Amino acid sequence: MAIQDVWLWEMEMCCSMELEALRNKVGEYRGKQLAPGTIIDSSMRACPIDETLFEGLDFHIQVLENGSLEVVGRVLYWHPTDGGWDKIVSLKTFATWEACIQWLQDENCASRRECARILKEKGR
């Protein structure tokens, strides 16, 4: 397997963990009116088996000014000589909680693949 394929596989697994963690948290916010700027984080960081590919990944949901919900991913990198850095990427925006929760359920692994693809394009 090529290194690129390993990175994508590891990222998909981490995205799956983050989607599940967010899904477990958002239920308590369903139907509530949250102020713009409110952030709901996954309360965890998913890490790959091979941390030379990337150090970790975390997701959060941010309530935007218009009341929509933006799912954001942050990929953390570390290199012994270059130090650490991160990339923050908007993954998806939803008009309603119901749409967001449905996407977080990740049936058929579509959401995790979508997140991994976006993070590959913008988060590296």
PDB file of C-alpha atoms in Angstrom:
ATOM      1  CA  MET A   1       0.000   0.000   0.000  1.00  0.00           C
ATOM      2  CA  ALA A   2       1.381   3.410  -0.968  1.00  0.00           C
ATOM      3  CA  ILE A   3       2.024   5.962   1.798  1.00  0.00           C
ATOM      4  CA  GLN A   4      -0.782   8.161   0.418  1.00  0.00           C
ATOM      5  CA  ASP A   5      -3.219   5.262   0.771  1.00  0.00           C
ATOM      6  CA  VAL A   6      -2.088   4.658   4.353  1.00  0.00           C
ATOM      7  CA  TRP A   7      -2.603   8.341   5.207  1.00  0.00           C
ATOM      8  CA  LEU A   8      -6.117   8.261   3.768  1.00  0.00           C
ATOM      9  CA  TRP A   9      -6.979   4.994   5.539  1.00  0.00           C
ATOM     10  CA  GLU A  10      -5.716   6.337   8.879  1.00  0.00           C
ATOM     11  CA  MET A  11      -7.596   9.609   8.313  1.00  0.00           C
ATOM     12  CA  GLU A  12     -10.857   7.772   7.542  1.00  0.00           C
ATOM     13  CA  MET A  13     -10.556   5.775  10.767  1.00  0.00           C
ATOM     14  CA  CYS A  14      -9.912   8.944  12.791  1.00  0.00           C
ATOM     15  CA  CYS A  15     -12.795  10.757  11.052  1.00  0.00           C
ATOM     16  CA  SER A  16     -15.081   7.871  11.970  1.00  0.00           C
ATOM     17  CA  MET A  17     -14.112   8.190  15.650  1.00  0.00           C
ATOM     18  CA  GLU A  18     -14.619  11.962  15.624  1.00  0.00           C
ATOM     19  CA  LEU A  19     -18.006  11.710  13.896  1.00  0.00           C
ATOM     20  CA  GLU A  20     -19.166   9.211  16.511  1.00  0.00           C
ATOM     21  CA  ALA A  21     -17.921  11.389  19.375  1.00  0.00           C
ATOM     22  CA  LEU A  22     -19.717  14.454  17.984  1.00  0.00           C
ATOM     23  CA  ARG A  23     -22.889  12.457  17.366  1.00  0.00           C
ATOM     24  CA  ASN A  24     -22.865  11.367  21.010  1.00  0.00           C
ATOM     25  CA  LYS A  25     -22.583  14.985  22.156  1.00  0.00           C
ATOM     26  CA  VAL A  26     -25.047  16.789  19.883  1.00  0.00           C
ATOM     27  CA  GLY A  27     -28.155  14.993  21.112  1.00  0.00           C
ATOM     28  CA  GLU A  28     -28.262  17.180  24.201  1.00  0.00           C
ATOM     29  CA  TYR A  29     -28.313  20.326  22.016  1.00  0.00           C
ATOM     30  CA  ARG A  30     -31.033  19.162  19.594  1.00  0.00           C
ATOM     31  CA  GLY A  31     -33.885  21.656  19.405  1.00  0.00           C
ATOM     32  CA  LYS A  32     -32.086  24.305  21.475  1.00  0.00           C
ATOM     33  CA  GLN A  33     -31.405  27.783  20.190  1.00  0.00           C
ATOM     34  CA  LEU A  34     -27.663  28.352  20.611  1.00  0.00           C
ATOM     35  CA  ALA A  35     -25.929  31.701  20.351  1.00  0.00           C
ATOM     36  CA  PRO A  36     -23.695  32.363  17.349  1.00  0.00           C
ATOM     37  CA  GLY A  37     -20.125  31.432  18.172  1.00  0.00           C
ATOM     38  CA  THR A  38     -21.127  28.501  20.378  1.00  0.00           C
ATOM     39  CA  ILE A  39     -18.743  25.596  19.905  1.00  0.00           C
ATOM     40  CA  ILE A  40     -19.510  21.961  20.613  1.00  0.00           C
ATOM     41  CA  ASP A  41     -16.363  19.896  20.509  1.00  0.00           C
ATOM     42  CA  SER A  42     -15.946  16.156  20.330  1.00  0.00           C
ATOM     43  CA  SER A  43     -14.131  16.127  23.709  1.00  0.00           C
ATOM     44  CA  MET A  44     -11.499  13.808  22.299  1.00  0.00           C
ATOM     45  CA  ARG A  45      -8.669  13.610  19.805  1.00  0.00           C
ATOM     46  CA  ALA A  46      -8.487  10.688  17.401  1.00  0.00           C
ATOM     47  CA  CYS A  47      -4.932   9.550  16.721  1.00  0.00           C
ATOM     48  CA  PRO A  48      -3.641   7.326  13.938  1.00  0.00           C
ATOM     49  CA  ILE A  49      -1.715   4.137  14.529  1.00  0.00           C
ATOM     50  CA  ASP A  50       1.218   5.648  12.619  1.00  0.00           C
ATOM     51  CA  GLU A  51       1.741   9.090  14.128  1.00  0.00           C
ATOM     52  CA  THR A  52       4.393   9.924  11.533  1.00  0.00           C
ATOM     53  CA  LEU A  53       1.504  10.530   9.104  1.00  0.00           C
ATOM     54  CA  PHE A  54      -0.236  13.053  11.371  1.00  0.00           C
ATOM     55  CA  GLU A  55      -0.403  13.420  15.137  1.00  0.00           C
ATOM     56  CA  GLY A  56      -4.137  13.629  15.633  1.00  0.00           C
ATOM     57  CA  LEU A  57      -7.512  14.928  14.547  1.00  0.00           C
ATOM     58  CA  ASP A  58     -10.372  16.635  16.321  1.00  0.00           C
ATOM     59  CA  PHE A  59     -13.759  17.916  15.181  1.00  0.00           C
ATOM     60  CA  HIS A  60     -16.109  20.555  16.527  1.00  0.00           C
ATOM     61  CA  ILE A  61     -19.396  22.145  15.526  1.00  0.00           C
ATOM     62  CA  GLN A  62     -19.659  25.914  15.481  1.00  0.00           C
ATOM     63  CA  VAL A  63     -22.932  27.846  15.423  1.00  0.00           C
ATOM     64  CA  LEU A  64     -22.683  30.530  12.730  1.00  0.00           C
ATOM     65  CA  GLU A  65     -24.222  34.024  12.733  1.00  0.00           C
ATOM     66  CA  ASN A  66     -27.199  32.863  10.661  1.00  0.00           C
ATOM     67  CA  GLY A  67     -27.883  29.931  13.014  1.00  0.00           C
ATOM     68  CA  SER A  68     -26.484  27.282  10.691  1.00  0.00           C
ATOM     69  CA  LEU A  69     -24.018  24.692  11.967  1.00  0.00           C
ATOM     70  CA  GLU A  70     -20.502  24.249  10.630  1.00  0.00           C
ATOM     71  CA  VAL A  71     -18.525  21.065  11.251  1.00  0.00           C
ATOM     72  CA  VAL A  72     -14.820  21.880  11.449  1.00  0.00           C
ATOM     73  CA  GLY A  73     -11.840  19.527  11.519  1.00  0.00           C
ATOM     74  CA  ARG A  74      -8.359  20.214  12.839  1.00  0.00           C
ATOM     75  CA  VAL A  75      -5.431  18.010  11.834  1.00  0.00           C
ATOM     76  CA  LEU A  76      -2.363  18.231  14.038  1.00  0.00           C
ATOM     77  CA  TYR A  77       1.101  17.439  12.732  1.00  0.00           C
ATOM     78  CA  TRP A  78       4.428  17.035  14.480  1.00  0.00           C
ATOM     79  CA  HIS A  79       7.948  16.733  13.137  1.00  0.00           C
ATOM     80  CA  PRO A  80      11.014  16.434  15.393  1.00  0.00           C
ATOM     81  CA  THR A  81      12.972  19.161  13.595  1.00  0.00           C
ATOM     82  CA  ASP A  82      10.143  21.363  12.298  1.00  0.00           C
ATOM     83  CA  GLY A  83       7.952  21.249  15.397  1.00  0.00           C
ATOM     84  CA  GLY A  84       4.174  21.184  15.399  1.00  0.00           C
ATOM     85  CA  TRP A  85       1.511  22.807  13.295  1.00  0.00           C
ATOM     86  CA  ASP A  86      -2.144  22.299  12.544  1.00  0.00           C
ATOM     87  CA  LYS A  87      -4.587  22.776   9.698  1.00  0.00           C
ATOM     88  CA  ILE A  88      -8.186  23.824  10.373  1.00  0.00           C
ATOM     89  CA  VAL A  89     -10.719  22.994   7.670  1.00  0.00           C
ATOM     90  CA  SER A  90     -14.462  23.555   7.270  1.00  0.00           C
ATOM     91  CA  LEU A  91     -15.942  20.135   6.508  1.00  0.00           C
ATOM     92  CA  LYS A  92     -19.668  20.771   6.062  1.00  0.00           C
ATOM     93  CA  THR A  93     -22.373  23.323   6.903  1.00  0.00           C
ATOM     94  CA  PHE A  94     -25.972  22.483   7.841  1.00  0.00           C
ATOM     95  CA  ALA A  95     -29.105  24.591   8.090  1.00  0.00           C
ATOM     96  CA  THR A  96     -30.666  22.379  10.797  1.00  0.00           C
ATOM     97  CA  TRP A  97     -29.724  20.104  13.675  1.00  0.00           C
ATOM     98  CA  GLU A  98     -31.602  17.248  12.043  1.00  0.00           C
ATOM     99  CA  ALA A  99     -29.516  17.469   8.869  1.00  0.00           C
ATOM    100  CA  CYS A 100     -26.319  17.667  10.915  1.00  0.00           C
ATOM    101  CA  ILE A 101     -27.231  14.684  13.083  1.00  0.00           C
ATOM    102  CA  GLN A 102     -28.196  12.613  10.059  1.00  0.00           C
ATOM    103  CA  TRP A 103     -24.807  13.338   8.450  1.00  0.00           C
ATOM    104  CA  LEU A 104     -22.978  12.516  11.690  1.00  0.00           C
ATOM    105  CA  GLN A 105     -24.605   9.071  11.708  1.00  0.00           C
ATOM    106  CA  ASP A 106     -22.243   8.216   8.827  1.00  0.00           C
ATOM    107  CA  GLU A 107     -24.282   5.435   7.276  1.00  0.00           C
ATOM    108  CA  ASN A 108     -22.317   3.488   4.658  1.00  0.00           C
ATOM    109  CA  CYS A 109     -19.175   5.387   5.770  1.00  0.00           C
ATOM    110  CA  ALA A 110     -19.993   8.236   3.354  1.00  0.00           C
ATOM    111  CA  SER A 111     -19.394  11.030   5.889  1.00  0.00           C
ATOM    112  CA  ARG A 112     -16.028   9.741   7.027  1.00  0.00           C
ATOM    113  CA  ARG A 113     -14.881   9.334   3.417  1.00  0.00           C
ATOM    114  CA  GLU A 114     -16.090  12.850   2.604  1.00  0.00           C
ATOM    115  CA  CYS A 115     -14.228  14.278   5.618  1.00  0.00           C
ATOM    116  CA  ALA A 116     -11.033  12.376   4.803  1.00  0.00           C
ATOM    117  CA  ARG A 117     -11.161  13.568   1.181  1.00  0.00           C
ATOM    118  CA  ILE A 118     -11.621  17.203   2.233  1.00  0.00           C
ATOM    119  CA  LEU A 119      -8.840  16.933   4.809  1.00  0.00           C
ATOM    120  CA  LYS A 120      -6.547  15.373   2.192  1.00  0.00           C
ATOM    121  CA  GLU A 121      -7.198  18.292  -0.181  1.00  0.00           C
ATOM    122  CA  LYS A 122      -7.150  21.153   2.326  1.00  0.00           C
ATOM    123  CA  GLY A 123      -5.673  19.873   5.565  1.00  0.00           C
ATOM    124  CA  ARG A 124      -2.201  18.832   4.536  1.00  0.00           C
TER     125      ARG A 124
END
